[in-house]
Every structure is written in structure tokens, then in C-alpha cells.
Coordinates of C-alpha atoms in Angstrom, one line a residue:
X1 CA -17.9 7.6 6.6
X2 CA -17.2 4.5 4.3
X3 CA -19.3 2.0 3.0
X4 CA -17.3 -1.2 3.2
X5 CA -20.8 -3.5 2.0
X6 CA -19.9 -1.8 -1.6
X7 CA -16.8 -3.8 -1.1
X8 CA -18.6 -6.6 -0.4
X9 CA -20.1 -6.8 -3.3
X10 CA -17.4 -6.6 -5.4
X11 CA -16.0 -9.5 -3.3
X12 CA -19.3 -11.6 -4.2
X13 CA -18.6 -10.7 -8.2
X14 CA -14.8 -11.7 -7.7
X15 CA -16.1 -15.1 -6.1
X16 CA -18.6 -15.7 -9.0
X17 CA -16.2 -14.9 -11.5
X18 CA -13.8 -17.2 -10.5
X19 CA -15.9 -20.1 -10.3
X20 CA -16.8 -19.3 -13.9
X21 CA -13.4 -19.7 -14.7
X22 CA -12.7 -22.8 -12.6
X23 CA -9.4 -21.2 -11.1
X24 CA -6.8 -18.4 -11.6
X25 CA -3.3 -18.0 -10.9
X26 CA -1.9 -17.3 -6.8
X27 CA -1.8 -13.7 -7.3
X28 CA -5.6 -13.3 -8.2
X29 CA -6.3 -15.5 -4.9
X30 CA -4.3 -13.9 -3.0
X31 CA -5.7 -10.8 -3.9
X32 CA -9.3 -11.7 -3.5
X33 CA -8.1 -13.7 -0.2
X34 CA -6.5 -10.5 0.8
X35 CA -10.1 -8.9 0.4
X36 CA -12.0 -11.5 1.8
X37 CA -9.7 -10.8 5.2
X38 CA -9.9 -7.6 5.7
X39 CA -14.1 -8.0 4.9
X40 CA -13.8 -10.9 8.1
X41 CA -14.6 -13.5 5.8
X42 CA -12.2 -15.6 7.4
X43 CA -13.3 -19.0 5.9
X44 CA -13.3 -17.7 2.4
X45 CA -10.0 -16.1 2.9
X46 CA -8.4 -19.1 4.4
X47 CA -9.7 -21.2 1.9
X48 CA -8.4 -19.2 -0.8
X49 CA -4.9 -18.8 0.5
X50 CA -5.0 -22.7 0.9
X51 CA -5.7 -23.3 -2.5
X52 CA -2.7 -20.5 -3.8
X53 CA -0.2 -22.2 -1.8
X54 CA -1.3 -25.5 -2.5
X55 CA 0.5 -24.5 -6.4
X56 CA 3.7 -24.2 -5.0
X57 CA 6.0 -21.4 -4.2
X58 CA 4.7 -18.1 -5.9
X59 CA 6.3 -16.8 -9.0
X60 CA 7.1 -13.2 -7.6
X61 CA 8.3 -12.2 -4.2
X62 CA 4.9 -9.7 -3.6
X63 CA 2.7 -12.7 -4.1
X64 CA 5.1 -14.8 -1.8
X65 CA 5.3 -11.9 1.1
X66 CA 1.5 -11.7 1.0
X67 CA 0.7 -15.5 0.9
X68 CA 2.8 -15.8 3.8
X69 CA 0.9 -12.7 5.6
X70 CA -2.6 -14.6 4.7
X71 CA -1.0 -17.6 5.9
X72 CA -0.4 -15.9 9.7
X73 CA -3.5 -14.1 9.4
X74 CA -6.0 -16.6 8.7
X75 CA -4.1 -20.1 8.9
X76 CA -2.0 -19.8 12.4
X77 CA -3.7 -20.7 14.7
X78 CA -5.9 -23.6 13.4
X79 CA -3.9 -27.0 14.1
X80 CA -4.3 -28.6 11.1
X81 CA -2.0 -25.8 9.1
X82 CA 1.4 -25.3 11.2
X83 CA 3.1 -27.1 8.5
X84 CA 1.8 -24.7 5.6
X85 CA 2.6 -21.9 7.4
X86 CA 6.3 -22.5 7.8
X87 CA 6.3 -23.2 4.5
X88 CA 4.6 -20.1 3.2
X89 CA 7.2 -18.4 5.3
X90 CA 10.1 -19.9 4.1
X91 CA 8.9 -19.1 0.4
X92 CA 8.8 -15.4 1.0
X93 CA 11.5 -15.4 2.6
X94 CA 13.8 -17.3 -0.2
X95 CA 11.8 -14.8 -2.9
X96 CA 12.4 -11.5 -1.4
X97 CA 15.6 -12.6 -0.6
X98 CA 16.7 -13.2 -4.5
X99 CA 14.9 -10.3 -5.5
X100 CA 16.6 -8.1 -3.3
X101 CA 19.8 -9.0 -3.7
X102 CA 19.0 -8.9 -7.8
X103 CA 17.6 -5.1 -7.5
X104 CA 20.6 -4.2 -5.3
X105 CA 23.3 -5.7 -8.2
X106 CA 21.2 -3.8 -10.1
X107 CA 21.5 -0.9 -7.9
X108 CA 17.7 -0.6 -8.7
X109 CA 16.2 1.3 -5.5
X110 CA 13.2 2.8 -6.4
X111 CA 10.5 2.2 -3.9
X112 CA 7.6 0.6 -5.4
X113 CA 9.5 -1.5 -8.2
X114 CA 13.0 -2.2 -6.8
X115 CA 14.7 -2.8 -3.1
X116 CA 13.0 -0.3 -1.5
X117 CA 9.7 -2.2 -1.4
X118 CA 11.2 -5.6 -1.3
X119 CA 13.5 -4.6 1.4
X120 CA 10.5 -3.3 3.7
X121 CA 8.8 -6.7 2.8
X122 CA 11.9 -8.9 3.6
X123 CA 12.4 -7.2 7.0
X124 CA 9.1 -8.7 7.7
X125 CA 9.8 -12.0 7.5
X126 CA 13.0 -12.1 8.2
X127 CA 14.7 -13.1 11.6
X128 CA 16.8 -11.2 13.7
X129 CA 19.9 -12.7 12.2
X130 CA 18.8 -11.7 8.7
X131 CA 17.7 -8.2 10.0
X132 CA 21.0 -7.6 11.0
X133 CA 23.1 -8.8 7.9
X134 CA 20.6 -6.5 5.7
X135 CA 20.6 -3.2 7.8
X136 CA 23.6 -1.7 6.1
X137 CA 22.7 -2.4 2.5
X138 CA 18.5 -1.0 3.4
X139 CA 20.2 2.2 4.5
X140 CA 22.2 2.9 1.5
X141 CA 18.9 2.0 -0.1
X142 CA 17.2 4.8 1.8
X143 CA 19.9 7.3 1.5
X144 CA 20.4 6.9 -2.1
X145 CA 16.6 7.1 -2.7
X146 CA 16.8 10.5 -0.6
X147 CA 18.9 11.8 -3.5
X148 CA 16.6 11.2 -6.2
X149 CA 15.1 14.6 -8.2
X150 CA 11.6 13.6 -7.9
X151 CA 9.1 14.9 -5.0
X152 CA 6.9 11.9 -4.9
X153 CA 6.3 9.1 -2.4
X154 CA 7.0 6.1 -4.9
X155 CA 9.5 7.2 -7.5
X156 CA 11.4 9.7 -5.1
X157 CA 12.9 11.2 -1.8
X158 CA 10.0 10.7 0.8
X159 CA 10.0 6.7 0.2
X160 CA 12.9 7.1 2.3
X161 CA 11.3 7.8 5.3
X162 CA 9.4 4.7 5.7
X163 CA 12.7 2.7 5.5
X164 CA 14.2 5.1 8.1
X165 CA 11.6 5.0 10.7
X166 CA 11.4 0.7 10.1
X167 CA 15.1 0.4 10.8
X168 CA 14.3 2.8 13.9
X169 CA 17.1 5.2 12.9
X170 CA 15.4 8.0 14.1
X171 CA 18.3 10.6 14.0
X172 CA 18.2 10.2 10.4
X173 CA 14.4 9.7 9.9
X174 CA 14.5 13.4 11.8
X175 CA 17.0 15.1 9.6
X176 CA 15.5 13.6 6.3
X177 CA 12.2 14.2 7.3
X178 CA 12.8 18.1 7.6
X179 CA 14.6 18.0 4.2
X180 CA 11.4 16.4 2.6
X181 CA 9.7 19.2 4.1
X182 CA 11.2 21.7 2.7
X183 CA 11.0 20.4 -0.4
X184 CA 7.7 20.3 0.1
X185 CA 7.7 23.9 0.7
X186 CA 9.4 25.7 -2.0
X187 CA 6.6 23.8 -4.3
X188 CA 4.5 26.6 -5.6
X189 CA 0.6 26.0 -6.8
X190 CA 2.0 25.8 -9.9
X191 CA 3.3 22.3 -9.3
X192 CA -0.1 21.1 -9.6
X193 CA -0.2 21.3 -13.2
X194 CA 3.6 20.9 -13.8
X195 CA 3.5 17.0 -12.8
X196 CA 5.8 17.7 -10.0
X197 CA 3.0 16.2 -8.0
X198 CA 1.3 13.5 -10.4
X199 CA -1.1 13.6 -12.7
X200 CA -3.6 15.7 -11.7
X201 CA -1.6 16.8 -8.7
X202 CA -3.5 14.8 -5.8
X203 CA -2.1 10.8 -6.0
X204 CA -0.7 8.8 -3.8
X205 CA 2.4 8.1 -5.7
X206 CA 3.5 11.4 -6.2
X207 CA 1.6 13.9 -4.3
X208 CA 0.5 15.4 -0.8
X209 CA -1.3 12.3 0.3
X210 CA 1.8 10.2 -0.2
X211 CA 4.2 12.9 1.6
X212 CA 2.0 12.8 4.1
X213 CA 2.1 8.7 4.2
X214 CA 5.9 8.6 4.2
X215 CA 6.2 11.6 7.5
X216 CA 4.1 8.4 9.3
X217 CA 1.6 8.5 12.4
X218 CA 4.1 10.2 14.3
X219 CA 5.2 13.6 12.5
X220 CA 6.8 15.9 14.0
X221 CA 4.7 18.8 15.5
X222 CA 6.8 21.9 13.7
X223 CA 7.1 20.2 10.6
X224 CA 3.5 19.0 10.7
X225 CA 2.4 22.9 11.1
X226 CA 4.9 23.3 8.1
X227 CA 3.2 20.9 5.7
X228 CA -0.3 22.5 6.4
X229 CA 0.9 25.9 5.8
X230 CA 2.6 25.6 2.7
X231 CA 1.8 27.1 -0.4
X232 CA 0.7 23.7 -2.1
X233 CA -1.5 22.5 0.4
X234 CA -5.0 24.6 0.2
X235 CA -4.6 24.4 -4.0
X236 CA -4.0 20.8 -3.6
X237 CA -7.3 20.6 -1.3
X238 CA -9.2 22.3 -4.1
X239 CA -7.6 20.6 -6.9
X240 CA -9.3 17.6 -4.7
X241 CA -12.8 18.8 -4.9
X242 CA -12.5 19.5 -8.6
X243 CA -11.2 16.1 -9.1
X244 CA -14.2 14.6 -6.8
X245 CA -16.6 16.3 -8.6
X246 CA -14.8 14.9 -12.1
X247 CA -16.8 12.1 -13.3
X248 CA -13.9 11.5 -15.7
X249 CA -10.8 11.6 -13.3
X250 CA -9.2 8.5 -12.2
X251 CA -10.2 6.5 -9.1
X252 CA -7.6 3.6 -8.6
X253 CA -5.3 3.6 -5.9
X254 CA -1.5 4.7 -7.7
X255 CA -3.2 7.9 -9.6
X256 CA -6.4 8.2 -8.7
X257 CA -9.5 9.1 -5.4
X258 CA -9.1 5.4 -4.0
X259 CA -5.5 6.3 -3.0
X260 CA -6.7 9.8 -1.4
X261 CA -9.0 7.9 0.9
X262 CA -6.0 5.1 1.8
X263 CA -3.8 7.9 2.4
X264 CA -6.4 9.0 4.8
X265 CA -6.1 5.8 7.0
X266 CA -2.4 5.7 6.9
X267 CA -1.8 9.3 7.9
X268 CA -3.0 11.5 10.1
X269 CA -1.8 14.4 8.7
X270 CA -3.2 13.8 5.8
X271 CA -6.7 12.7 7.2
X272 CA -6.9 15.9 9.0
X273 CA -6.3 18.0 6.4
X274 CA -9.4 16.9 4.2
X275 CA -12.6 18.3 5.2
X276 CA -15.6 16.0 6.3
X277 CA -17.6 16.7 3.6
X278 CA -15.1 16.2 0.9
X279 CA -14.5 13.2 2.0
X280 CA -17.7 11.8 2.0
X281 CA -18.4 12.9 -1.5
X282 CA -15.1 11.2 -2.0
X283 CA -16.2 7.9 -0.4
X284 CA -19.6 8.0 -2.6
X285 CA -17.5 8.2 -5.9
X286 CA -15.7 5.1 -5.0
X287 CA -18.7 2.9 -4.1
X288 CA -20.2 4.1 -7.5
X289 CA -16.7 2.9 -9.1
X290 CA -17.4 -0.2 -7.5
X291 CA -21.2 -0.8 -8.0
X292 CA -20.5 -0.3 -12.0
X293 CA -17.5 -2.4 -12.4
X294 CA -18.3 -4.4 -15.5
X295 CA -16.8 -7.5 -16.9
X296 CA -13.5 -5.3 -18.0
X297 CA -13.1 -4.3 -14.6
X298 CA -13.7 -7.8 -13.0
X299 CA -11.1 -9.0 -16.1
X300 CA -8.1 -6.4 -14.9
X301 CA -8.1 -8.3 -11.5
X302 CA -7.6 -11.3 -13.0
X303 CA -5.6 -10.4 -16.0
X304 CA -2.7 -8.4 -13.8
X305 CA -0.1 -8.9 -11.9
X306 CA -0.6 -8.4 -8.1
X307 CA 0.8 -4.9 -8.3
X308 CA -1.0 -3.8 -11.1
X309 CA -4.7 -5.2 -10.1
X310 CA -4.1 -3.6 -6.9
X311 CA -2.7 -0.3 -7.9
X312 CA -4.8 0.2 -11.1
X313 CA -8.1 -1.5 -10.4
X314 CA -11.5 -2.2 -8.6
X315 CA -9.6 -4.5 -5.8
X316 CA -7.6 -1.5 -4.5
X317 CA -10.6 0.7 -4.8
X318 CA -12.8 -2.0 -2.6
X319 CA -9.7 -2.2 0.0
X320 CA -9.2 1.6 0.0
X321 CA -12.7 1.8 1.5
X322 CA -12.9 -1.1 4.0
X323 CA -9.6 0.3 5.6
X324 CA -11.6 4.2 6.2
X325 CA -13.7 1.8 9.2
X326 CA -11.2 -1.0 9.7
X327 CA -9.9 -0.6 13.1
X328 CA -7.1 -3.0 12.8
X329 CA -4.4 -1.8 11.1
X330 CA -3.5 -2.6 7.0
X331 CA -1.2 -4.9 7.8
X332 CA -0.8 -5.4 3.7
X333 CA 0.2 -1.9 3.3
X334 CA 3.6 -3.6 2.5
X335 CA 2.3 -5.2 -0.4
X336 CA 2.4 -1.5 -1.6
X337 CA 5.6 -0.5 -0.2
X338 CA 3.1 1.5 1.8
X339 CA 3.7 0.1 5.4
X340 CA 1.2 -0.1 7.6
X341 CA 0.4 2.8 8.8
X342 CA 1.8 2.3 12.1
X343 CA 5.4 3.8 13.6
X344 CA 7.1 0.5 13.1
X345 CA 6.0 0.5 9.8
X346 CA 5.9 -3.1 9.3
X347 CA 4.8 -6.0 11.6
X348 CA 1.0 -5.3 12.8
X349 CA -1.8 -7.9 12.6
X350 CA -5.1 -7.9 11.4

């Protein structure tokens, strides 16, 4: 169960807040936009999206890619807006576009803050002519984040399994997905305490949950079996009811319970490996986060940077709950470098 009104609420706070303040920048309101469409409040979120496009072209190539989403989502198909549409389009598309060609020079690949994520998010909007001049240089980004040391989903080798399955290279997806598996195997419980897996062992960045994102909707059966029986995965599943029953443990989405419960919606595997129970208790300690967020909390979402307000603060909690009941899938997830959710990875609509 999830309680999406407690995201509601927070949505109502974000609303008077920002009147208060007579504005904020695009990548607040696309934020709360974001919110406000995934709640169904259509008019609020098209209205919203309106007003951050009507600055001009976004300063960073997440806030672009996720105009241009709000844009399809809640601006196609009303005649007045074709027009600011293409246009939000052809922003993200000339942002991502620099970016990743500046994190490749770079040779910057990291998943979350290089051309890992803004690769998934130009293949979005790009064409198939685009696609096609890209594919080579996304899959020496995905075969050189397969050789990074680390274990987790953001800063190491399982990112590059979402890249895999989105260029449909399913050969390779296969072969690295085994090899992410193993690793995942020779982990011992100890790894929950070594940071192997994140802080506190149980994130979405660096632990289970996020393995268990980047193996997708479609795991293999075997390897599935694999992940459940390994040594990590009943310690992590008690390391999670300790940390549930924390009141001091973090509940944002990169290290904390809100990314738990998105993990939940965005793999199966990882959704049927937390007990009912659990994951109410879970769900109840995010709608408290929620219900107390303060002035300080209401101030990180305007105060950061997309990323960061979604990754560290109450907006990422409130979407992490609406998506436990949403039946349509995340289509932001790339926002994230998460995907979707779905085997394509990017592409589905809300």
C-alpha cells in the first residue's frame, strides 16, 4: 500500500511556497510540474511547464530532457501548444547533445553524473538518424562502465545494463548481466557495513535495490533465483527493517527508504523480495517524512539543482510514493538515469 494524498500535500506546500516567492528558476517548476503529473493534476502541471519554458532554453540538459517530457505529457495534444512543443524538443535535444559529447571528451562515463545518464536521456529524444550515429560511442560507454571497481548501480558496473538492454543488444545485456551477478554473489554480509553496498547497505545507488533496477523487468529466471539466494540478500532484508524502524536513518531517494520503495516499482525482483509488512511500515515512514517537512525541507527543493532536490529531498520522497499505485509507468525515471522501469528502458508515457 501507498498513500499518494501525503504527496499531495506536499504538492499543495510546494504551490504556496512558490507563490510566496513570486517565481523560481525552470528546474524547481519542472520539478513541482513533474509532481503535479504524476498526482493528474494536469492543469497545474501544464501550467507550470508553460511558464519554465516560457524563460528560454534551460540551463542544464536534465532540466531540458524533462521540460521537453512535460511538454509531450501534458502540452501535446492541446492545439494551442504544437509550437512549444517542438521547441521544448529541440532544446533537449541541442543540451544533451553538448553535454554528451563534453562528458565523452572528457571520457566522464559515470552513470548518474556523466554520459551514461545523458546518453539514456538523448536516445529519447533523439531521431533515428541520431540514434544510429550515437550507438557506437553509448556502447563503449557501457562497456567501459562494466569495468569500473565499484558494485553499485550509479557509480559502477550494473549501470551498464540499462544502456545494454535500451540499445537492445541483448547478447551482451546477457553476458554482463551474469557477470553483475556474480559479483553480486561473492559479496559476503559483511559488505553491509564495509560500504561495498552504500551507506547503510540498503540504497538505491549502491545497493540490492539498485542491482535489482539495472537486471530490469525482465531478468533472467536462473540468475534471478541467484540474486535471491545469495549470501547478501536475507542480511540486506534485515539490515532493511532495522533501518525502517531507525527514526534517524535517511529517507531521500539516492541513500535513503524513498529509493527502497522506487526500487520497488521499477523491479520486480526487488519488489518480491520485500515482505508485505515491511513495506508498509516502510511506506508509513515516508508519509511521516513528508507530513513534517518544514520550511528547510520546502527550501532544499527550491534551493537545488534538479538532481539534487530530487535525489536528496522531500520531492523524490513524494514521487517515490505516488509511483507504489501509479499504473502508468515512471516515464521520468530518466531524469535519474533510472529508466523507466520498462524493457525498453526509455520511451513509455504517462
Amino acid at each position: 500500500m501507498s498513500d499518494p494524498q501525503a504527496a499531495g500535500r506536499l504538492l499543495a506546500k510546494l504551490v504556496v511556497e512558490l507563490r510566496e516567492r513570486g517565481g523560481a528558476p525552470a528546474a524547481t517548476l519542472a520539478g513541482i510540474a513533474l509532481l503535479a503529473q504524476r498526482l493528474h493534476r494536469r492543469p497545474l502541471a501544464a501550467g507550470l511547464t508553460r511558464v519554465a519554458l516560457g524563460a528560454g532554453p534551460a540551463a542544464d540538459d536534465r532540466t531540458a530532457w524533462l521540460l521537453h517530457r512535460l511538454a509531450r505529457e501534458c502540452l501535446g495534444d492541446e492545439p494551442d501548444d504544437p509550437r512549444l512543443v517542438a521547441a521544448a524538443h529541440r532544446n533537449a535535444v541541442a543540451a544533451l547533445r553538448a553535454q554528451y559529447r563534453s562528458d565523452l571528451e572528457a571520457g566522464n562515463v559515470d552513470l548518474i553524473n556523466g554520459a551514461g545518464g545523458v546518453g539514456m536521456r538523448l536516445w529519447d529524444v533523439a531521431d533515428d538518424e541520431l540514434r544510429g550515429s550515437m550507438a557506437a560511442s553509448l556502447a563503449d560507454v557501457a562497456r567501459r562502465i562494466a569495468a569500473q571497481r565499484s558494485n553499485g548501480l550509479y557509480h559502477g558496473r550494473p549501470g551498464n545494463l540499462l544502456l545494454r538492454r535500451m540499445l537492445a543488444d541483448v547478447a551482451d545485456e546477457q553476458a554482463a548481466a551474469t557477470t553483475v551477478v556474480g559479483d553480486l554473489l561473492r559479496l559476503t554480509p559483511a559488505a553491509l557495513d564495509t560500504g561495498e553496498l552504500g551507506v547503510g547497505g540498503v540504497t538505491l545507488c549502491s545497493g540490492l535495490p539498485g542491482t535489482a533496477v539495472a537486471l530490469g523487468p525482465d531478468v533472467d529466471a536462473a540468475l534471478a533465483v541467484s540474486v535471491t539466494q545469495a549470501p547478501v540478500t536475507t542480511p540486506t532484508l534485515a539490515r532493511l527493517a532495522t533501518l525502517v524502524a531507525d527514526p534517524g536513518s535517511d529517507e531521500t531517494l539516492c541513500h535513503g527508504l524513498a529509493g527502497v520503495a522506487l526500487a520497488a516499482r521499477l523491479a520486480p525482483l526487488w519488489a518480491g523480495l520485500v515482505p508485505d509488512d515491511l513495506r508498509v511500515r516502510l511506506t508509513a515512514r515516508l508519509v511521516a517524512y513528508l507530513d513534517r517537512t518544514d520550511d528547510g525541507g520546502l527550501n532544499a527543493v527550491f534551493g537545488m539543482p534538479l538532481a539534487h532536490a530530487l535525489l536528496s529531498g522531500p520531492l523524490g520522497v513524494a514521487l517515490a510514493l505516488v509511483e507504489a499505485t501509479e499504473p502508468t509507468p515512471p516515464w521520468w525515471g530518466a531524469v535519474l538515469s533510472l529508466g523507466d522501469g520498462t524493457a525498453s528502458v526509455v520511451g513509455a508515457r504517462g
